Coordinates of C-alpha atoms in Angstrom, one line a residue:
M1 CA 0.0 0.0 0.0
G2 CA 1.3 3.5 -0.9
E3 CA 1.9 6.4 1.4
A4 CA -0.9 8.6 2.8
V5 CA -1.7 11.4 0.3
V6 CA -4.7 12.8 2.2
I7 CA -5.3 12.7 6.0
T8 CA -8.3 14.6 7.5
R9 CA -9.3 15.0 11.1
D10 CA -12.8 16.2 12.0
L11 CA -12.9 18.3 8.8
Q12 CA -15.9 20.6 9.0
K13 CA -17.3 23.4 6.8
D14 CA -20.1 25.9 7.6
F15 CA -21.6 28.4 5.2
G16 CA -23.4 30.8 7.5
S17 CA -25.9 28.7 9.4
V18 CA -25.6 25.7 6.9
K19 CA -23.4 22.9 8.1
A20 CA -22.2 21.6 4.8
L21 CA -19.7 19.1 6.2
R22 CA -19.9 17.9 9.8
G23 CA -16.7 16.0 10.5
L24 CA -14.8 14.0 7.9
D25 CA -12.0 11.6 8.9
L26 CA -10.1 10.0 6.0
E27 CA -6.7 8.5 5.3
V28 CA -6.3 8.1 1.5
R29 CA -3.2 6.4 0.2
R30 CA -1.5 6.4 -3.2
G31 CA -3.2 4.1 -5.7
E32 CA -6.5 4.0 -3.8
I33 CA -9.9 5.0 -5.2
W34 CA -12.2 6.5 -2.6
G35 CA -15.9 7.1 -3.4
L36 CA -17.8 9.9 -1.7
I37 CA -21.3 8.7 -2.1
G38 CA -24.6 10.3 -1.3
P39 CA -27.5 12.4 -2.7
D40 CA -27.4 16.1 -3.5
G41 CA -26.6 18.2 -0.5
A42 CA -24.6 15.4 1.2
G43 CA -21.4 17.4 1.4
K44 CA -19.4 15.6 -1.4
T45 CA -18.6 18.8 -3.4
T46 CA -17.7 20.7 -0.2
A47 CA -15.3 18.0 0.8
L48 CA -13.5 18.0 -2.6
R49 CA -13.3 21.8 -2.7
L50 CA -11.8 21.8 0.7
L51 CA -9.1 19.3 -0.3
A52 CA -8.4 21.3 -3.5
G53 CA -7.7 24.3 -1.3
L54 CA -10.5 26.4 -2.7
F55 CA -11.5 27.5 0.8
P56 CA -10.4 26.7 4.4
P57 CA -12.3 24.5 6.8
T58 CA -14.3 25.9 9.6
R59 CA -13.0 23.4 12.0
G60 CA -10.6 20.4 11.9
E61 CA -7.7 20.1 9.6
A62 CA -6.3 18.2 6.6
L63 CA -2.9 17.2 5.4
V64 CA -2.9 17.1 1.6
L65 CA 0.4 16.0 0.0
G66 CA 2.2 17.2 3.0
A67 CA 0.5 20.7 3.1
R68 CA -1.6 21.5 6.1
L69 CA -5.1 23.0 5.7
T70 CA -6.6 24.6 8.8
P71 CA -9.3 27.2 9.6
L72 CA -6.5 29.8 9.4
G73 CA -6.2 29.2 5.6
A74 CA -5.2 26.9 2.8
A75 CA -2.2 28.9 1.6
A76 CA 0.2 26.1 2.5
L77 CA -1.4 24.1 -0.4
E78 CA -0.1 26.5 -3.0
R79 CA 3.3 24.7 -3.3
A80 CA 1.5 21.4 -3.9
R81 CA -1.2 22.6 -6.2
H82 CA 0.5 21.4 -9.4
R83 CA 0.4 17.9 -7.9
I84 CA -3.4 17.9 -7.7
G85 CA -5.8 17.3 -10.5
Y86 CA -9.3 18.7 -10.0
M87 CA -12.4 18.1 -12.2
P88 CA -15.3 20.2 -11.0
Q89 CA -18.9 19.3 -11.3
G90 CA -20.7 20.3 -14.5
Q91 CA -19.1 22.1 -17.4
C92 CA -15.4 21.8 -16.8
C93 CA -14.0 22.8 -20.2
Y94 CA -14.5 25.7 -22.6
G95 CA -17.2 25.0 -25.2
D96 CA -15.9 27.4 -27.8
L97 CA -12.4 25.9 -27.7
T98 CA -11.5 22.7 -29.5
V99 CA -10.5 19.6 -27.7
S100 CA -6.8 20.3 -28.4
E101 CA -7.1 24.0 -27.5
N102 CA -8.7 23.0 -24.1
L103 CA -5.8 20.7 -23.4
H104 CA -3.2 23.3 -24.3
F105 CA -5.0 25.9 -22.2
F106 CA -5.2 23.7 -19.1
G107 CA -1.6 22.6 -19.6
R108 CA -0.5 26.2 -19.4
I109 CA -2.7 26.7 -16.3
Y110 CA -1.0 23.7 -14.6
G111 CA 2.4 25.0 -15.6
V112 CA 3.3 22.2 -17.9
G113 CA 6.2 23.3 -20.2
S114 CA 5.7 23.5 -24.0
P115 CA 7.7 20.5 -25.2
A116 CA 6.4 18.2 -22.4
R117 CA 2.9 19.6 -22.9
K118 CA 2.6 18.6 -26.5
E119 CA 3.9 15.1 -25.8
R120 CA 1.5 14.8 -22.8
I121 CA -1.5 16.0 -24.9
D122 CA -0.7 13.6 -27.7
F123 CA -0.6 10.7 -25.2
L124 CA -3.9 11.8 -23.5
L125 CA -5.7 12.2 -26.9
E126 CA -4.9 8.5 -27.6
F127 CA -5.5 7.4 -24.0
T128 CA -9.0 8.8 -23.9
G129 CA -10.0 8.0 -27.5
L130 CA -10.4 11.7 -28.3
A131 CA -7.7 11.9 -31.0
P132 CA -10.2 11.8 -33.9
F133 CA -12.0 14.8 -32.3
A134 CA -9.0 16.9 -31.5
R135 CA -10.2 19.8 -33.7
R136 CA -13.8 19.6 -32.7
P137 CA -15.2 22.3 -30.3
A138 CA -16.0 21.0 -26.9
D139 CA -19.6 22.2 -27.3
H140 CA -20.0 19.7 -30.2
L141 CA -19.0 16.7 -28.2
S142 CA -21.4 14.2 -26.6
G143 CA -21.7 14.2 -22.8
G144 CA -19.5 11.2 -22.5
M145 CA -16.8 12.7 -24.6
R146 CA -16.9 16.0 -22.7
Q147 CA -16.4 14.0 -19.5
K148 CA -13.4 12.3 -21.0
L149 CA -12.0 15.7 -22.0
G150 CA -12.5 16.9 -18.5
L151 CA -10.6 14.0 -17.1
A152 CA -7.8 14.5 -19.7
C153 CA -7.5 18.2 -18.6
S154 CA -7.4 17.2 -14.9
I155 CA -4.6 14.6 -15.4
L156 CA -2.4 16.7 -17.7
P157 CA 0.1 17.5 -14.9
E158 CA 0.3 13.8 -13.9
P159 CA -1.2 14.5 -10.5
E160 CA -0.5 12.5 -7.4
L161 CA -4.0 13.4 -6.1
L162 CA -7.1 13.4 -8.4
L163 CA -10.3 15.0 -7.2
L164 CA -13.4 14.2 -9.4
D165 CA -16.7 15.8 -8.7
E166 CA -19.6 13.8 -10.1
P167 CA -17.8 13.1 -13.4
T168 CA -20.4 10.5 -14.5
T169 CA -23.5 12.4 -13.7
G170 CA -25.8 13.0 -16.7
V171 CA -24.1 10.6 -19.1
D172 CA -25.4 7.2 -20.4
P173 CA -24.4 3.9 -18.8
A174 CA -22.0 3.1 -21.6
A175 CA -20.2 6.4 -21.2
R176 CA -20.1 5.8 -17.4
Q177 CA -18.4 2.4 -18.0
D178 CA -15.9 4.0 -20.4
F179 CA -15.0 6.6 -17.8
W180 CA -14.4 4.0 -15.1
D181 CA -12.3 1.9 -17.6
L182 CA -10.1 5.0 -18.1
L183 CA -9.9 5.6 -14.4
R184 CA -8.7 2.0 -13.8
A185 CA -6.2 2.3 -16.6
L186 CA -4.9 5.5 -15.1
R187 CA -4.5 3.9 -11.7
Q188 CA -2.5 1.1 -13.2
E189 CA -0.3 3.5 -15.1
R190 CA 0.4 6.2 -12.5
E191 CA -1.2 5.1 -9.2
P192 CA -2.6 8.5 -8.1
A193 CA -4.8 8.7 -5.1
V194 CA -8.4 9.3 -6.4
L195 CA -11.4 10.8 -4.6
I196 CA -14.5 10.6 -6.7
A197 CA -17.9 12.1 -5.7
T198 CA -21.0 10.4 -7.1
P199 CA -24.7 10.2 -6.4
Y200 CA -24.8 6.7 -8.0
M201 CA -24.8 4.0 -5.3
D202 CA -24.0 1.3 -7.8
E203 CA -20.6 2.9 -8.4
A204 CA -19.6 2.1 -4.8
A205 CA -18.4 -1.4 -5.9
R206 CA -15.9 0.1 -8.2
C207 CA -14.1 1.9 -5.3
D208 CA -11.5 0.6 -2.8
Q209 CA -13.1 2.5 0.0
I210 CA -16.3 4.4 0.2
V211 CA -17.7 7.2 2.5
L212 CA -21.5 7.3 2.7
L213 CA -22.6 10.9 3.3
H214 CA -26.0 12.5 4.1
E215 CA -26.5 16.2 4.9
G216 CA -22.9 16.7 5.7
R217 CA -22.7 13.7 8.1
V218 CA -20.6 10.6 7.6
L219 CA -22.9 7.5 7.9
A220 CA -20.3 4.8 7.1
V221 CA -16.7 4.4 6.0
G222 CA -15.0 1.2 4.7
P223 CA -14.4 -1.2 1.8
P224 CA -17.7 -1.8 -0.1
A225 CA -17.8 -5.5 0.6
S226 CA -17.4 -5.0 4.4
L227 CA -20.2 -2.5 4.7
A228 CA -22.7 -5.2 4.1
G229 CA -21.9 -6.4 7.6
L230 CA -23.4 -3.2 8.9
L231 CA -26.9 -4.2 7.8
E232 CA -28.9 -5.7 10.6
G233 CA -30.7 -8.6 8.9
K234 CA -31.1 -9.6 5.3
I235 CA -32.6 -8.2 2.1
L236 CA -35.7 -9.8 0.5
E237 CA -36.5 -8.7 -3.1
V238 CA -40.2 -8.6 -3.9
K239 CA -41.6 -8.5 -7.5
V240 CA -45.3 -8.5 -8.2
A241 CA -47.2 -9.7 -11.3
Q242 CA -48.3 -6.2 -12.3
G243 CA -46.1 -3.1 -11.8
A244 CA -48.9 -0.9 -10.4
Q245 CA -49.4 -3.4 -7.5
I246 CA -46.0 -2.7 -6.1
Y247 CA -47.4 0.2 -4.0
R248 CA -50.1 -2.0 -2.5
A249 CA -47.4 -4.6 -1.8
R250 CA -45.3 -2.0 0.0
E251 CA -48.3 -0.8 2.1
V252 CA -49.0 -4.4 3.1
L253 CA -45.4 -5.4 3.9
A254 CA -44.3 -2.3 5.7
S255 CA -46.6 -3.2 8.6
L256 CA -45.7 -6.9 8.6
P257 CA -44.1 -7.9 11.9
G258 CA -40.4 -8.6 11.3
V259 CA -40.0 -6.1 8.4
K260 CA -37.7 -3.3 9.4
D261 CA -37.7 -1.3 6.1
A262 CA -39.6 -1.6 2.8
N263 CA -38.0 0.5 0.0
L264 CA -39.0 0.9 -3.6
F265 CA -36.3 0.1 -6.2
G266 CA -37.9 0.8 -9.6
D267 CA -40.5 -2.0 -10.2
H268 CA -39.7 -4.0 -7.1
L269 CA -39.3 -3.8 -3.3
H270 CA -36.4 -4.4 -1.0
L271 CA -37.3 -5.5 2.5
T272 CA -34.9 -5.4 5.3
V273 CA -35.8 -8.3 7.6
E274 CA -34.3 -10.4 10.4
Q275 CA -36.2 -13.6 11.2
I276 CA -39.0 -13.5 8.6
Q277 CA -38.8 -16.0 5.7
E278 CA -39.8 -15.7 2.1
E279 CA -42.8 -17.9 2.5
E280 CA -44.2 -15.6 5.2
V281 CA -43.9 -12.6 2.9
Q282 CA -45.6 -14.5 0.1
A283 CA -48.4 -15.5 2.4
A284 CA -49.0 -12.0 3.6
L285 CA -49.2 -10.8 0.0
A286 CA -51.5 -13.6 -1.0
G287 CA -53.8 -12.7 1.9
A288 CA -53.9 -9.1 0.5
G289 CA -54.9 -10.3 -3.0
L290 CA -51.4 -10.4 -4.5
P291 CA -50.9 -14.2 -4.9
D292 CA -48.3 -14.2 -7.7
A293 CA -45.5 -12.3 -6.1
E294 CA -41.9 -13.5 -6.4
V295 CA -39.8 -13.2 -3.2
R296 CA -36.1 -14.1 -3.0
Q297 CA -33.1 -13.2 -0.8
V298 CA -30.5 -11.0 -2.6
P299 CA -27.2 -9.5 -1.5
P300 CA -27.6 -6.0 0.0
S301 CA -26.7 -3.2 -2.3
C302 CA -25.0 0.0 -1.3
E303 CA -28.3 1.8 -1.4
D304 CA -29.9 -0.8 0.9
I305 CA -27.0 -0.2 3.4
F306 CA -27.3 3.6 3.0
L307 CA -31.1 3.6 3.6
S308 CA -30.8 1.3 6.6
L309 CA -28.1 3.4 8.2
L310 CA -29.9 6.6 7.5
A311 CA -33.1 5.2 9.2
R312 CA -31.3 3.5 12.1
R313 CA -28.3 5.6 13.1
G314 CA -28.7 9.2 11.9
N315 CA -25.3 10.8 12.4
M316 CA -23.5 7.9 14.0
V317 CA -20.4 6.8 12.0
E318 CA -20.1 3.1 11.2
R319 CA -16.9 1.5 9.9
G320 CA -16.8 -1.7 8.0
D321 CA -14.3 -4.3 8.9
G322 CA -11.0 -3.8 7.0
S323 CA -11.4 0.0 6.7
D324 CA -8.1 1.8 6.4
G325 CA -9.7 5.0 7.5
P326 CA -8.8 6.5 10.9
G327 CA -10.9 5.6 13.9

């Protein structure tokens, strides 16, 4: 395992009366991919902006590439800024510039010298598959290609720390997969430490460590596989014969003894239960006029764990076994 690139202790940020981040403890090492996962307003963007040195914390501190960030300021990070790649949320490139022009512009911003910059840009165009579109304005790219361009711009200086703010939001599933393939290839080539913010719970399995956030609070920290152990009980998936009946099924099962949570997942339900068996669920549904339901046990998803922790623990922090985060 590589050396620690980011260490935070009780990192907090307030904006007036709004507590955007309420205590973040991380220890991110070289070569690791950490996912900051949660809905809008969870504190993901605030955490990344703090680590990028865009503003100081209100309380707590962070050590980023050896530079200390405290409530007194983030000036110490200036000497390490060229070692950080930051891809902000939303439009991160200039639409009226071509792909190549964007890369040259950001190369100059990062202080990459001219001979090295051209060589690096040529490599990144091939690495991201953007070479055929080098002369195309960024505004004329698809969403997935714009995200690839944003990634290319952020890794131009060959950073040791890469901060990615919702890079896969708003793109199709194939483009999301392409982006993650690039990220894995980048890790194999350079081994940067990566923090990626995402609202997509299914992306948790792609990370080495995840932080589940809600309203600025940390709900859980640890490797994705270990967080399943935080779920009290098991997950039963319920599918009904007709999609519209799922709401009736939820109403029936939410009040069934032994059912702790009943959450909608598209056209099916996930029940968090302890002792209750599949046959008992089917019998309850049949008694309510829903005899053809399919009930089976499934592994808990990250979203199951998130919803369970949110309902059960509020702002208590849980750590999965094997977490490398600080206690």
